[in-house]
Coordinates of C-alpha atoms in Angstrom, one line a residue:
M71 CA -55.8 168.0 6.3
A72 CA -52.9 169.3 4.4
N73 CA -51.7 172.9 3.1
A74 CA -49.1 174.2 0.9
T75 CA -46.4 173.7 3.4
G76 CA -47.5 170.1 4.6
P77 CA -49.6 168.2 6.4
T78 CA -51.0 169.9 9.4
V79 CA -50.0 167.8 12.4
P80 CA -53.3 168.3 15.3
T81 CA -52.0 169.7 18.8
P82 CA -52.5 167.2 21.1
R83 CA -55.4 168.5 23.7
R84 CA -54.1 168.8 27.3
S85 CA -56.1 169.2 30.4
P86 CA -56.3 172.8 31.4
A87 CA -56.3 171.6 35.2
V88 CA -52.8 170.3 34.8
I89 CA -51.5 173.4 33.0
D90 CA -53.4 175.9 35.2
R91 CA -53.5 174.1 38.6
P92 CA -50.0 173.3 40.4
V93 CA -49.6 170.4 42.8
P94 CA -50.8 171.9 46.3
A95 CA -48.4 172.0 48.8
A96 CA -48.8 169.5 51.7
T97 CA -51.5 171.2 54.1
R98 CA -50.7 171.9 58.1
R99 CA -52.8 169.0 58.8
E100 CA -51.2 167.0 56.4
D101 CA -47.8 167.6 57.7
L102 CA -49.2 166.6 61.4
V103 CA -50.2 163.2 60.2
T104 CA -47.0 162.9 58.9
V105 CA -45.2 163.5 61.8
V106 CA -47.5 161.2 64.0
L107 CA -46.9 158.3 61.8
A108 CA -43.2 158.9 61.7
A109 CA -43.1 158.9 65.1
C110 CA -44.7 155.5 65.3
L111 CA -42.0 154.5 62.9
V112 CA -39.2 156.1 65.3
A113 CA -40.7 154.2 68.1
G114 CA -41.0 150.9 66.4
A115 CA -37.0 151.6 65.7
L116 CA -36.8 152.2 69.5
A117 CA -38.6 148.9 70.7
D118 CA -36.3 146.8 68.3
G119 CA -33.2 148.6 69.5
W120 CA -34.2 148.1 73.2
A121 CA -34.8 144.4 71.9
H122 CA -31.0 143.8 70.4
T123 CA -29.5 145.8 73.3
N124 CA -31.6 143.7 76.5
V125 CA -33.7 140.7 75.3
I126 CA -31.7 139.4 72.3
E127 CA -31.3 135.9 73.4
T128 CA -34.8 135.3 73.4
I129 CA -35.2 136.5 69.7
E130 CA -34.7 134.3 66.8
G131 CA -35.4 135.0 63.2
F132 CA -36.9 138.0 61.2
F133 CA -40.5 137.7 62.6
T134 CA -40.5 139.0 65.9
P135 CA -42.8 141.5 67.7
W136 CA -40.1 144.5 67.6
H137 CA -39.7 144.1 64.1
G138 CA -44.0 143.9 63.6
L139 CA -43.7 147.2 65.4
L140 CA -41.3 148.7 63.4
Y141 CA -42.8 147.8 59.8
A142 CA -46.2 148.8 60.7
G143 CA -45.0 152.3 61.4
F144 CA -43.1 152.1 58.2
A145 CA -46.5 150.6 56.3
A146 CA -48.4 153.4 57.8
T147 CA -45.8 156.1 56.8
A148 CA -45.5 154.6 53.6
G149 CA -49.3 154.5 52.4
W150 CA -49.9 158.1 53.8
T151 CA -46.8 159.3 51.8
F152 CA -48.2 157.9 48.8
F153 CA -52.0 158.7 49.5
L154 CA -50.7 162.4 49.3
A155 CA -50.0 162.2 46.1
Y156 CA -52.8 160.2 45.1
R157 CA -55.6 162.8 46.4
R158 CA -53.6 165.4 44.1
R159 CA -54.3 163.4 40.7
A160 CA -56.6 166.1 39.8
H161 CA -53.8 168.1 39.2
A162 CA -51.4 165.8 38.3
P163 CA -53.0 162.7 36.2
R164 CA -49.6 160.9 36.6
W165 CA -49.8 161.3 40.4
W166 CA -47.2 158.6 41.0
R167 CA -44.5 161.0 39.2
D168 CA -45.9 164.3 39.1
G169 CA -48.5 164.4 42.1
W170 CA -46.0 165.0 45.2
P171 CA -46.3 167.7 47.4
V172 CA -43.4 169.9 47.9
G173 CA -40.8 168.1 50.1
Y174 CA -42.3 164.9 49.8
R175 CA -40.8 163.3 46.8
V176 CA -37.8 162.6 48.3
G177 CA -39.9 161.0 50.9
A178 CA -41.3 158.7 48.5
I179 CA -38.0 157.7 47.0
G180 CA -37.2 156.7 50.9
V181 CA -40.2 154.6 50.8
V182 CA -39.0 152.7 48.3
A183 CA -35.7 152.2 49.4
F184 CA -36.9 151.0 52.9
G185 CA -39.0 148.6 51.3
L186 CA -36.0 147.0 49.2
A187 CA -33.8 147.4 52.6
A188 CA -36.5 145.3 54.5
L189 CA -36.4 142.6 51.8
A190 CA -32.2 142.3 52.5
D191 CA -32.8 142.5 56.2
M192 CA -35.1 139.9 56.2
A193 CA -32.9 137.7 54.0
W194 CA -29.9 138.7 56.0
H195 CA -31.6 137.7 59.4
E196 CA -33.3 134.5 58.0
T197 CA -29.5 133.5 56.6
L198 CA -27.3 134.7 59.2
G199 CA -29.5 134.9 62.3
V200 CA -30.0 138.4 64.2
E201 CA -27.1 140.8 65.0
V202 CA -25.8 141.6 68.7
G203 CA -23.7 144.7 69.8
L204 CA -21.7 146.3 67.4
D205 CA -22.5 143.9 64.7
A206 CA -26.1 145.6 64.6
S207 CA -24.9 148.8 64.2
F208 CA -22.6 148.2 61.1
S209 CA -25.1 145.5 59.5
P210 CA -25.7 146.8 55.7
S211 CA -29.2 146.1 55.8
H212 CA -29.9 148.3 58.9
L213 CA -27.7 151.0 57.5
M214 CA -29.9 151.1 54.4
L215 CA -32.6 151.1 56.7
V216 CA -32.0 153.9 58.6
C217 CA -30.9 155.9 55.4
A218 CA -34.1 155.5 53.8
A219 CA -36.0 156.2 57.1
L220 CA -34.3 159.4 57.5
L221 CA -35.5 160.4 54.1
M222 CA -39.1 159.4 54.8
V223 CA -39.6 160.9 58.2
S224 CA -37.9 164.3 57.1
S225 CA -40.7 165.4 54.5
P226 CA -42.2 167.6 56.9
L227 CA -39.3 169.2 57.4
R228 CA -38.7 169.9 53.7
S229 CA -42.2 171.0 53.6
W230 CA -41.8 173.5 56.4
W231 CA -38.9 174.8 54.6
A232 CA -40.5 175.4 51.2
Q233 CA -43.9 176.9 52.8
G234 CA -42.4 178.9 55.9
G235 CA -45.1 179.8 58.3
A236 CA -45.7 179.6 62.2
G237 CA -47.7 178.0 64.4
L238 CA -48.7 174.4 63.4
R239 CA -46.3 174.7 60.6
T240 CA -43.1 175.4 63.0
L241 CA -44.7 172.3 65.3
T242 CA -44.5 169.8 62.5
G243 CA -41.5 171.2 61.1
V244 CA -39.3 171.0 64.4
G245 CA -40.8 167.8 65.0
S246 CA -39.7 166.4 61.8
M247 CA -36.3 167.8 62.8
V248 CA -36.4 165.7 66.0
L249 CA -37.2 162.6 64.4
T250 CA -34.6 162.8 61.8
A251 CA -31.9 163.7 64.4
M252 CA -33.3 160.4 66.3
N253 CA -33.3 158.0 63.6
P254 CA -29.5 157.5 63.0
T255 CA -29.2 157.3 66.9
I256 CA -29.8 153.5 66.9
L257 CA -26.7 153.0 65.0
L258 CA -24.7 155.4 67.2
T259 CA -25.1 153.9 70.7
H260 CA -21.3 153.0 70.4
S261 CA -20.6 156.7 70.3
S262 CA -23.1 158.6 72.0
A263 CA -22.2 160.9 75.0
F264 CA -25.7 160.5 76.4
L265 CA -24.3 156.8 77.4
T266 CA -20.8 157.2 78.2
T267 CA -20.0 157.8 81.6
A268 CA -16.2 158.2 80.9
P269 CA -16.1 161.8 83.0
T270 CA -16.9 160.1 85.9
R271 CA -13.8 157.7 86.1
P272 CA -10.6 159.3 86.6
I273 CA -8.2 159.5 83.8
D274 CA -5.3 158.2 85.8
A275 CA -7.2 155.1 86.6
P276 CA -6.6 151.6 84.9
N277 CA -7.6 151.9 81.2
G278 CA -8.5 155.5 82.0
P279 CA -6.7 157.1 79.0
V280 CA -8.3 155.3 76.8
S281 CA -11.9 155.3 78.4
A282 CA -11.3 159.2 78.1
L283 CA -10.7 159.2 74.6
L284 CA -13.6 157.2 73.7
G285 CA -15.6 159.9 75.8
V286 CA -14.2 162.7 73.8
D287 CA -15.1 161.3 70.5
A288 CA -18.7 160.4 71.9
Y289 CA -18.8 163.9 72.6
L290 CA -17.6 165.0 69.2
V291 CA -19.7 162.5 67.3
T292 CA -22.6 163.5 69.1
T293 CA -21.9 167.2 68.6
I294 CA -22.5 166.6 64.9
L295 CA -25.5 164.7 65.4
L296 CA -27.0 167.5 67.2
V297 CA -25.8 170.6 66.0
V298 CA -26.6 169.8 62.1
P299 CA -30.1 169.5 62.4
F300 CA -30.3 172.5 64.7
L301 CA -28.5 174.7 62.3
L302 CA -30.6 173.5 59.4
V303 CA -33.8 175.1 61.3
H304 CA -31.8 178.0 62.7
R305 CA -30.6 179.2 59.4
R306 CA -34.2 179.9 58.4
R307 CA -34.9 181.3 61.2
C308 CA -34.5 181.3 65.1
T309 CA -37.2 179.0 66.7
L310 CA -37.5 179.0 70.4
G311 CA -37.5 175.1 71.8
A312 CA -35.7 173.7 68.7
G313 CA -32.8 173.2 70.6
A314 CA -34.1 171.5 73.4
A315 CA -36.3 169.6 71.4
V316 CA -33.5 168.0 69.4
V317 CA -31.2 167.1 72.4
A318 CA -34.3 165.6 74.4
G319 CA -35.4 163.4 71.4
V320 CA -32.0 162.1 70.8
A321 CA -31.2 161.6 74.5
L322 CA -34.5 159.8 75.0
F323 CA -33.6 157.4 72.1
A324 CA -30.5 156.5 73.2
L325 CA -31.2 156.2 76.8
G326 CA -34.6 154.4 76.1
M327 CA -32.4 151.6 74.3
H328 CA -30.4 150.9 77.7
E329 CA -33.2 151.4 80.4
F330 CA -32.3 155.0 81.4
P331 CA -29.1 154.6 83.6
A332 CA -29.3 156.8 86.4
P333 CA -26.0 158.9 85.8
A334 CA -26.5 159.3 82.1
T335 CA -30.1 160.2 82.6
A336 CA -29.0 163.1 84.8
G337 CA -26.1 164.1 82.1
A338 CA -28.9 164.3 79.6
A339 CA -31.1 166.2 81.7
G340 CA -28.3 168.7 82.0
A341 CA -27.7 168.8 78.2
V342 CA -31.6 169.5 77.6
V343 CA -31.2 172.4 80.0
G344 CA -28.0 173.4 78.2
A345 CA -29.9 173.4 74.9
G346 CA -33.0 175.4 76.4
L347 CA -30.7 178.2 77.7
A348 CA -29.0 178.2 74.1
D349 CA -32.5 178.5 72.5
V350 CA -32.7 181.7 74.4
V351 CA -29.8 183.2 74.1
L352 CA -29.7 183.1 70.5
H353 CA -33.2 184.2 70.2
R354 CA -31.9 187.0 71.9
L355 CA -28.9 187.7 69.8
D356 CA -31.2 187.6 66.8
A357 CA -33.6 190.2 68.5
V358 CA -30.5 192.8 69.1
R359 CA -28.2 191.8 65.9
G360 CA -30.8 190.7 63.3
P361 CA -31.1 187.5 61.4
A362 CA -28.8 188.8 59.1
A363 CA -25.9 189.6 61.1
A364 CA -22.4 188.8 60.3
L365 CA -21.1 185.0 61.7
R366 CA -24.6 184.1 63.0
L367 CA -24.4 180.8 62.0
P368 CA -21.2 179.9 63.7
L369 CA -21.8 181.9 66.5
A370 CA -24.9 179.6 66.9
G371 CA -23.3 176.4 66.3
A372 CA -20.7 177.5 69.2
V373 CA -23.1 178.7 71.9
F374 CA -25.4 175.7 71.2
A375 CA -22.8 173.1 71.4
A376 CA -21.0 174.7 74.6
L377 CA -23.8 174.9 76.4
V378 CA -25.5 171.5 75.9
W379 CA -22.3 169.9 77.0
A380 CA -21.8 172.0 79.7
G381 CA -25.1 171.2 81.0
H382 CA -24.5 167.6 80.6
L383 CA -21.2 167.6 82.3
G384 CA -23.0 169.6 85.0
G385 CA -25.6 166.9 85.4
L386 CA -23.3 164.1 85.4
A387 CA -21.3 165.9 88.2
V388 CA -24.4 166.1 90.4
A389 CA -25.4 162.9 90.1
A390 CA -22.0 160.9 90.0
G391 CA -18.8 163.4 90.0
V392 CA -16.7 164.4 87.4
R393 CA -13.4 162.9 87.7
W394 CA -11.7 164.2 84.6
T395 CA -8.9 166.5 84.8
P396 CA -10.1 170.6 84.6
E397 CA -7.8 170.8 81.4
V398 CA -10.0 167.9 79.6
T399 CA -13.2 168.8 81.4
T400 CA -13.0 172.5 79.9
G401 CA -11.3 171.6 76.7
I402 CA -14.0 169.0 75.5
V403 CA -16.8 171.9 76.1
T404 CA -14.3 174.1 74.0
L405 CA -13.6 171.9 71.3
A406 CA -17.4 171.1 71.1
A407 CA -17.9 174.6 70.6
V408 CA -15.2 175.0 67.7
F409 CA -16.7 171.9 66.2
G410 CA -20.3 173.6 66.4
A411 CA -18.5 177.0 64.8
A412 CA -17.0 175.1 62.0
L413 CA -20.4 173.3 61.4
G414 CA -22.0 176.9 61.4
G415 CA -19.7 177.9 58.9
L416 CA -20.4 175.0 56.4
A417 CA -24.0 175.9 56.8
A418 CA -23.8 179.7 56.1
R419 CA -24.9 181.2 52.9
P420 CA -21.9 182.3 50.7
V421 CA -21.4 185.8 50.5
P422 CA -22.4 187.3 47.3
P423 CA -19.9 188.6 44.6
R424 CA -19.3 191.8 44.6
Q425 CA -20.7 193.9 41.9
P426 CA -19.0 196.4 39.5
R427 CA -20.4 200.0 39.7
P428 CA -19.8 202.8 37.4
D429 CA -16.3 204.8 38.0
P430 CA -17.5 208.6 38.3
T431 CA -14.1 209.6 37.3
G432 CA -14.4 207.7 34.0
D433 CA -11.3 205.4 34.6
G434 CA -13.0 202.4 34.6
P435 CA -15.5 200.2 37.2
T436 CA -15.0 199.9 40.6
E437 CA -16.0 197.2 43.1
S438 CA -19.0 197.8 44.9
A439 CA -20.2 196.6 48.2
P440 CA -22.1 193.0 48.2
A441 CA -25.7 193.4 47.0
A442 CA -26.9 191.8 50.1
A443 CA -25.4 190.7 53.4
A444 CA -25.2 186.9 53.7
T445 CA -26.6 185.0 56.4
A446 CA -23.7 183.8 58.0

């Protein structure tokens, strides 16, 4: 059909469902299923890490029972992640592109990346054999697998961030946060404070200074691993038990790989108690000062890190005795608190700029107070 101005181009008909029905977010039960399957993936990684640590001499090549557990967990998590988008195809006919619930698109990228990393890992194992010790921690294919798995298992955490909510939604969000923190632990056992017994050895013993320095480094590396995910949850709301959960999860992974050595297990138990105490203290501070109080996150990071490592050193003292000097013992707790405060400052929302307001004298605008207090 044509008119005076030219031919009339027919307007493409679009499904009202695509226009009027946005993709639904994941339900609480869907997030729960994701957490359960992601836990299977992390358990498979723990089993593989245990095998690399304890029975590596009996393993040859890529096709092992431990890899079978790992990739079974991956297949289940990957299949469920894509199914969540497929079941929303009525809302997004191109579901593979547009059908992802909020928080799961990044998880889908992780699925693809994990599959590619798995092929690289198979080629690596079949060509160069199985890595031992530090080689396993720095293998490029293993690094790729860990990064991809981190994207996958954190999907329910992003879903919780986007939707908020309490009850089961909080449980799945915290569970996903714990699995996310546990995931890189397999590559950080060489620098894990939960596996070091350096505080139980005198600094003036042979190789004592080197052992102490490595122990201090382990405390600082593990501080970052624990405080960052904790602050990401605490930034949105104070959640009782979140700190204790992330400490318990990371400690369980590290100790499980090494079959729970006694002194280290006692130290981990003390750290969990310290984290639980930090949860209570920070919950009380939020009740008194409010969630918008100044320096909230730096204070939370400092309190959490200090109490976790004070508890850890207390557990080691009970089990085997702490033989570091008082300066180093108290200094590592103080340094960890400083690290936690710095991380809290980085996690804090920026202060909004001051807004100009009319000057009643007519001489020009003046600056007003910030429109809203920052959550610091």
